[in-house]
Short mmCIF file of C-alpha atoms and ligand atoms in Angstrom, two decimals:
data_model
loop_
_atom_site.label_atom_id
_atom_site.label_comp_id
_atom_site.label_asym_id
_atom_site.label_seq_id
_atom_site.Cartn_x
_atom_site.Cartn_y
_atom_site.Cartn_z
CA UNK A 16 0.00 0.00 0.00
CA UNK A 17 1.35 3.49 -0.97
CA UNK A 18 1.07 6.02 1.18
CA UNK A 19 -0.99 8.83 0.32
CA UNK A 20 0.89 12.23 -0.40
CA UNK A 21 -0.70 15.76 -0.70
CA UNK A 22 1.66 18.46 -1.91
CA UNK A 23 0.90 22.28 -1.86
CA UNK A 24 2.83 24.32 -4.69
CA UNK A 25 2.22 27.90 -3.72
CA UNK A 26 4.01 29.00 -6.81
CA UNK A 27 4.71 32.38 -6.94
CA UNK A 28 2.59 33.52 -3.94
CA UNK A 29 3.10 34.17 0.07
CA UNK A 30 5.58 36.86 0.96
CA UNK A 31 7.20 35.62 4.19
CA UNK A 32 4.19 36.49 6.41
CA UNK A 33 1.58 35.48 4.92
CA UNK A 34 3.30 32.24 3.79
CA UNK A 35 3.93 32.11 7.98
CA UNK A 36 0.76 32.02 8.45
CA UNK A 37 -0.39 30.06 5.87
CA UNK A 38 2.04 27.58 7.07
CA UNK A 39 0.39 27.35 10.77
CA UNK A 40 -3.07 27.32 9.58
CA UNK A 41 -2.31 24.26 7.79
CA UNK A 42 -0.19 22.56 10.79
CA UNK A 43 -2.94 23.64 12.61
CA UNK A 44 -5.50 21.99 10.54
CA UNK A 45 -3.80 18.79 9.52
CA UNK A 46 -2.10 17.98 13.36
CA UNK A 47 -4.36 14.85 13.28
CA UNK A 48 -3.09 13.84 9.77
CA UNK A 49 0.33 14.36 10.02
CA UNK A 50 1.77 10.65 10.22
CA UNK A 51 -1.01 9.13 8.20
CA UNK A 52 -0.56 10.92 4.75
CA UNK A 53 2.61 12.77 3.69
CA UNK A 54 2.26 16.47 3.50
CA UNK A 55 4.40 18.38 1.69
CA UNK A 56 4.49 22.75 2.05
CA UNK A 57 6.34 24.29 -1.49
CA UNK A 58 6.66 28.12 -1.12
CA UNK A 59 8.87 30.07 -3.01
CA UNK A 60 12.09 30.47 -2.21
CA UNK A 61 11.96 33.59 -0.46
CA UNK A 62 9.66 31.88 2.06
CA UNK A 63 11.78 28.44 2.40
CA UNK A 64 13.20 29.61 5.64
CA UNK A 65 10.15 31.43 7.33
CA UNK A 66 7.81 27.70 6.33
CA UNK A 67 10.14 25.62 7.64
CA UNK A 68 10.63 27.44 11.19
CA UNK A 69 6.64 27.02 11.80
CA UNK A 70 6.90 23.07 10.34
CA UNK A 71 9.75 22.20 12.62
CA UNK A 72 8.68 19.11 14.76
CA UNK A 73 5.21 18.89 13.01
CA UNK A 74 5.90 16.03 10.51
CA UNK A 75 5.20 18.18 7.40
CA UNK A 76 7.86 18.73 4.98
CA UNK A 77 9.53 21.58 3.03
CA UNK A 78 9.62 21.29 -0.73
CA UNK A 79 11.77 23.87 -2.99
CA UNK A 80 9.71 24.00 -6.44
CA UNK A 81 12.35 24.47 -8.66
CA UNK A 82 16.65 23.78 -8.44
CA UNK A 83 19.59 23.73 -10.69
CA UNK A 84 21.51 20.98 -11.42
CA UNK A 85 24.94 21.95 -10.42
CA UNK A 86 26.35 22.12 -6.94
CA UNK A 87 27.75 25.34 -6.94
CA UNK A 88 29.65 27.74 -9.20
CA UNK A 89 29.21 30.74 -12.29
CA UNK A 90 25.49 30.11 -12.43
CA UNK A 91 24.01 33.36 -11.52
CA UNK A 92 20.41 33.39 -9.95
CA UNK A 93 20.55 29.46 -9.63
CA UNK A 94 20.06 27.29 -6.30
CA UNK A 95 21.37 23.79 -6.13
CA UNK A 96 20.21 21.03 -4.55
CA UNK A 97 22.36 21.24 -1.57
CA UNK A 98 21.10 24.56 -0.89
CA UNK A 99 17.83 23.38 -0.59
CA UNK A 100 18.33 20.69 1.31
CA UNK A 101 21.20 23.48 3.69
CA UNK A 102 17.28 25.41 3.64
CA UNK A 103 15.90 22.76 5.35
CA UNK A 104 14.14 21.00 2.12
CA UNK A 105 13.48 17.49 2.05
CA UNK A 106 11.44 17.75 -1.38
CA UNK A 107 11.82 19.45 -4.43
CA UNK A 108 9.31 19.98 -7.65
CA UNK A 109 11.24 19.53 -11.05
CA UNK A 110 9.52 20.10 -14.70
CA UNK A 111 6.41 21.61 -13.68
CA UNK A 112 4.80 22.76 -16.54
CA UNK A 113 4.99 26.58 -16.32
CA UNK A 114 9.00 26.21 -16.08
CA UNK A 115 8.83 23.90 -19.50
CA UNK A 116 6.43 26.71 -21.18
CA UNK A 117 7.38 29.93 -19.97
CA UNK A 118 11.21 29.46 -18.78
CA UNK A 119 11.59 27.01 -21.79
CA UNK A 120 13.05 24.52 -19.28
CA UNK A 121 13.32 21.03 -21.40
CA UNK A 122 13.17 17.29 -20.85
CA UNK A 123 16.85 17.46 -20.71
CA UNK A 124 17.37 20.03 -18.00
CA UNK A 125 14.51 17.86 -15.94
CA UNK A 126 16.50 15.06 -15.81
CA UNK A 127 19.56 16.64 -14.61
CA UNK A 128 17.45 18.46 -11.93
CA UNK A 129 16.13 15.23 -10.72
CA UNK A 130 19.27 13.08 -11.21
CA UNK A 131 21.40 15.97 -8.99
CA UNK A 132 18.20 16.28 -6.78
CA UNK A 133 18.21 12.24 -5.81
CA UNK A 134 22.00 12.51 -5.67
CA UNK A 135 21.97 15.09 -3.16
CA UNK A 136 19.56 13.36 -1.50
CA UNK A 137 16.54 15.31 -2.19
CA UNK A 138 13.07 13.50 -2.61
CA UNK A 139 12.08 14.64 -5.99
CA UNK A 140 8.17 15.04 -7.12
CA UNK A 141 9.01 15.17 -11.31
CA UNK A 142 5.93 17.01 -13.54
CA UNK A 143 4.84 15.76 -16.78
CA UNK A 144 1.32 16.43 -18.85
CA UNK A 145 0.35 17.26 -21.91
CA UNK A 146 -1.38 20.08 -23.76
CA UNK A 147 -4.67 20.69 -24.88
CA UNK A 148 -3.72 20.82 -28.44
CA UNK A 149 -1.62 17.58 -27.60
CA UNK A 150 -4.96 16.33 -26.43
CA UNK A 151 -7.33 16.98 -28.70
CA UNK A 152 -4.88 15.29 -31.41
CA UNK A 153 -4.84 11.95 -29.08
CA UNK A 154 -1.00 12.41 -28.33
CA UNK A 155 -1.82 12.19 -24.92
CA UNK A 156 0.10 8.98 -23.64
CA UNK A 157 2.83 9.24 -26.13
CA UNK A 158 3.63 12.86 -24.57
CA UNK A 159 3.87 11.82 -21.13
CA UNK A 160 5.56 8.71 -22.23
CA UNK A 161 8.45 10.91 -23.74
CA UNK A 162 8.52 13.38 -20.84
CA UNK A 163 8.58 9.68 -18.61
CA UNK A 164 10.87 8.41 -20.34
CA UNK A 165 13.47 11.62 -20.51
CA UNK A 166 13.18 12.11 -16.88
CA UNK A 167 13.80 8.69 -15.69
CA UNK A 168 16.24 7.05 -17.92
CA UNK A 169 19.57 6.36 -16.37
CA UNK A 170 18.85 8.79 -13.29
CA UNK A 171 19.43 5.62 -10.89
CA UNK A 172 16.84 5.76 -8.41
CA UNK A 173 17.68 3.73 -5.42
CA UNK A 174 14.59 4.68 -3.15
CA UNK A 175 10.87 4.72 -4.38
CA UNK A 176 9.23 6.44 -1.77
CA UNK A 177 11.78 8.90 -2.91
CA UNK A 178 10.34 9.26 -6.52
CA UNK A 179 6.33 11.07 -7.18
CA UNK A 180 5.30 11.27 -10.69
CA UNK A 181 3.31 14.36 -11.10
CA UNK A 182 0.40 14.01 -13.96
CA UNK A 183 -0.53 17.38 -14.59
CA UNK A 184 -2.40 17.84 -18.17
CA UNK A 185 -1.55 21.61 -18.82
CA UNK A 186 -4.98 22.18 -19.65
CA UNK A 187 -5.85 21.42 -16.05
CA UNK A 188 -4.11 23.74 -14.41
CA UNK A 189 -5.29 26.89 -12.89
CA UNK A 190 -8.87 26.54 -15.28
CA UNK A 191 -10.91 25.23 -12.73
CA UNK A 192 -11.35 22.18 -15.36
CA UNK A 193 -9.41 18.95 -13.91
CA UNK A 194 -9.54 15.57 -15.47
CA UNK A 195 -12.32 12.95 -14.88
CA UNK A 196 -10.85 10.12 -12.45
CA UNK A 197 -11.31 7.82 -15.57
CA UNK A 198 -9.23 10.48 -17.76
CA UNK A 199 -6.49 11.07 -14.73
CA UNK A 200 -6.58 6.82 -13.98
CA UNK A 201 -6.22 6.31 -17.64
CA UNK A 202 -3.18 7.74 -17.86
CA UNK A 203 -1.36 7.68 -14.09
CA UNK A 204 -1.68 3.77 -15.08
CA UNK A 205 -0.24 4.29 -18.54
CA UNK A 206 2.92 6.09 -16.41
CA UNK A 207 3.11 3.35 -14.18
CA UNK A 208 3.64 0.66 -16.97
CA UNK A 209 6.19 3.13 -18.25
CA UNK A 210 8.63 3.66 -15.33
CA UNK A 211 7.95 -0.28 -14.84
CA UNK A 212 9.84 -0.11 -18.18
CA UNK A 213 12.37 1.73 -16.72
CA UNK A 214 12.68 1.18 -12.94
CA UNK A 215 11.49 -2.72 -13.04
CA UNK A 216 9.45 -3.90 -9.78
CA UNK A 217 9.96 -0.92 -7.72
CA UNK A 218 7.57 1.00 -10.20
CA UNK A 219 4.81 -0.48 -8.49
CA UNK A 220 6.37 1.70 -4.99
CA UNK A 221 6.38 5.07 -7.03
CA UNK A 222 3.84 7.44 -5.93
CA UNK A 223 2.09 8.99 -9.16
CA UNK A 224 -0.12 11.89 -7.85
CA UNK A 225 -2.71 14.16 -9.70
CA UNK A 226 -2.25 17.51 -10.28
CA UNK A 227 -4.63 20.17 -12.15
CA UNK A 228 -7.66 22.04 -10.39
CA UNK A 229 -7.63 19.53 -7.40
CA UNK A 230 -10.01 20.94 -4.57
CA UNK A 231 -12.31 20.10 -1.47
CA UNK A 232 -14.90 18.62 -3.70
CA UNK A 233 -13.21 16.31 -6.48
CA UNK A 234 -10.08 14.66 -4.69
CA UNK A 235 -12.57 12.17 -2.89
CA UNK A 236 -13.49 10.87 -6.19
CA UNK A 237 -9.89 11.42 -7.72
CA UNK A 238 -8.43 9.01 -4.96
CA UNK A 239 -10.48 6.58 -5.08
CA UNK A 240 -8.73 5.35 -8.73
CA UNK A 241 -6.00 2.78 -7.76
CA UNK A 242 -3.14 4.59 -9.52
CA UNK A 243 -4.25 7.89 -7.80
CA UNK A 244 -1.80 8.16 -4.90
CA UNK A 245 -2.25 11.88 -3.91
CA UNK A 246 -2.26 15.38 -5.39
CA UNK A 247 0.02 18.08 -6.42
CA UNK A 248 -2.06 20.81 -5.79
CA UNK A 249 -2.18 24.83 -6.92
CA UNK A 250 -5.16 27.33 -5.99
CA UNK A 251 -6.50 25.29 -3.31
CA UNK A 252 -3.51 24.90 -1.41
CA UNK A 253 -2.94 28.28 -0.63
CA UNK A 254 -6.05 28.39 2.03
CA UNK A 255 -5.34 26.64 5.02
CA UNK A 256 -8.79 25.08 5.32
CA UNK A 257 -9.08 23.70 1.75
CA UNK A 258 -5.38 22.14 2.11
CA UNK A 259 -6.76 20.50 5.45
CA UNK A 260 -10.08 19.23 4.11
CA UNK A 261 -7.81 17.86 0.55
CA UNK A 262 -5.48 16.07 3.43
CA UNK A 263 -8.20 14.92 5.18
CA UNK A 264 -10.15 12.95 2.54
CA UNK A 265 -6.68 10.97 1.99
CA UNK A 266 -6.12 9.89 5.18
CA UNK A 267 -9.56 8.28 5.46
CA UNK A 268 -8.96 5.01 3.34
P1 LIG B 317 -4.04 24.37 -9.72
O1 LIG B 317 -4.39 23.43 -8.60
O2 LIG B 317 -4.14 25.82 -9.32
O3 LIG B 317 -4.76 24.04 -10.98
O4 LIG B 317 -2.48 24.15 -10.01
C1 LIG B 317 -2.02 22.87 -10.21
C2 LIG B 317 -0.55 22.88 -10.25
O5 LIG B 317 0.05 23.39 -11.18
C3 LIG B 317 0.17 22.30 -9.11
O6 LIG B 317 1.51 22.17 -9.39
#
């Protein structure tokens, strides 16, 4: 049985009071939860330090939502993975789909964020989805199966629970218009398959979470698909009460 992980990626929101605050209304909220589903907080950088004072002791973890692959050096404006993890990070979000379309970040550059992640001991949650257009021409699986593919191959991933595939169609995200379970199930199994290709047994440990206009009222139904392990989610996750309710439908099982 995998256990069930909720992710919040506040993106480019919270200065570091409000994300403070933010922070202890959803330790608040969730104290029950804590140990039953993995929680994961994501605020920007700015706010790594301030997030990770108020979830000190409280079983939630820090994610970064974006690194470079390189230690250190010439790379100005970069943070590397040891950084993140010197910032009190234990997770970090690689190829989300706004870096791939509007930074221009490509499958190339998410694999060596996620191979330098794992090696510096990160736990990495790795985005892939397709686009509307994508959709609409039926290129759906073999999209995600490249991005799959890119990400994983020869990254050497020793630990499972260490790996989340994020499916996150682009057209998803931030519309208010998330997949059906059926649409989301269809494919999270398709990924599965896929890194079984790659990974061998332990593909069937890999925690492949939904992402995409996840809220209170359609992650009961979204879980309840077996390849469904959690959510990566956006809007809703920045109000402490809708975080708490999303974490509290997946810890009842
Ligand atoms: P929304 O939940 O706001 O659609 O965002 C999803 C997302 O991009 C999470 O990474």
């Amino acid at each position: 049985m995998r256990k069930r992980l909720i992710a919040g990626n506040w993106k480019m929101n919270m200065l570091r009071g409000e994300a403070a605050e933010l922070a202890r209304g959803v330790v608040e909220s969730t104290r029950r939860l804590a140990g039953k589903v993995d929680i994961i907080l994501a605020p920007p950088f700015t706010a790594l330090d301030a997030v990770g004072k108020e979830l000190q002791g409280t079983g939630i973890m820090l994610g970064a939502q974006n690194v470079f692959w390189e230690e250190r050096g010439a790379f100005t404006g970069e943070i590397s993975p040891g950084m993140l993890a010197d910032s009190g990070c234990s997770w970090v979000i690689v190829g989300h789909s706004e870096r791939r379309r509007i930074l221009g970040e490509t499958d190339e550059m998410v694999r060596m964020k996620l191979a330098a992640s794992l090696k510096a001991g990160l736990k990495v949650i790795v985005c892939v989805g397709e686009t509307l257009e994508e959709r609409d021409r039926g290129h759906t699986v073999k999209v995600v199966e490249g991005q799959v593919v890119k990400a994983l191959t020869g990254t050497g991933i020793s630990d499972p629970g260490g790996l989340v595939i994020a499916y996150e169609p682009v057209w998803a995200i931030g519309t208010g218009r998330h997949a059906t379970p059926a649409e989301a199930e269809f494919v999270q199994s398709a990924i599965r398959e896929i890194a079984g290709n790659i990974l061998g047994d332990s593909a069937a440990r890999i925690r492949i979470v939904y992402g995409g206009s996840v809220n209170e009222e359609n992650i009961r139904d979204l879980l309840a698909e077996p390849d469904i392990d959690g959510a990566l989610v956006g809007g809703a996750s920045l109000r402490a009460e809708s975080m708490a309710s999303i974490v509290e439908t997946a810890g009842e099982q």
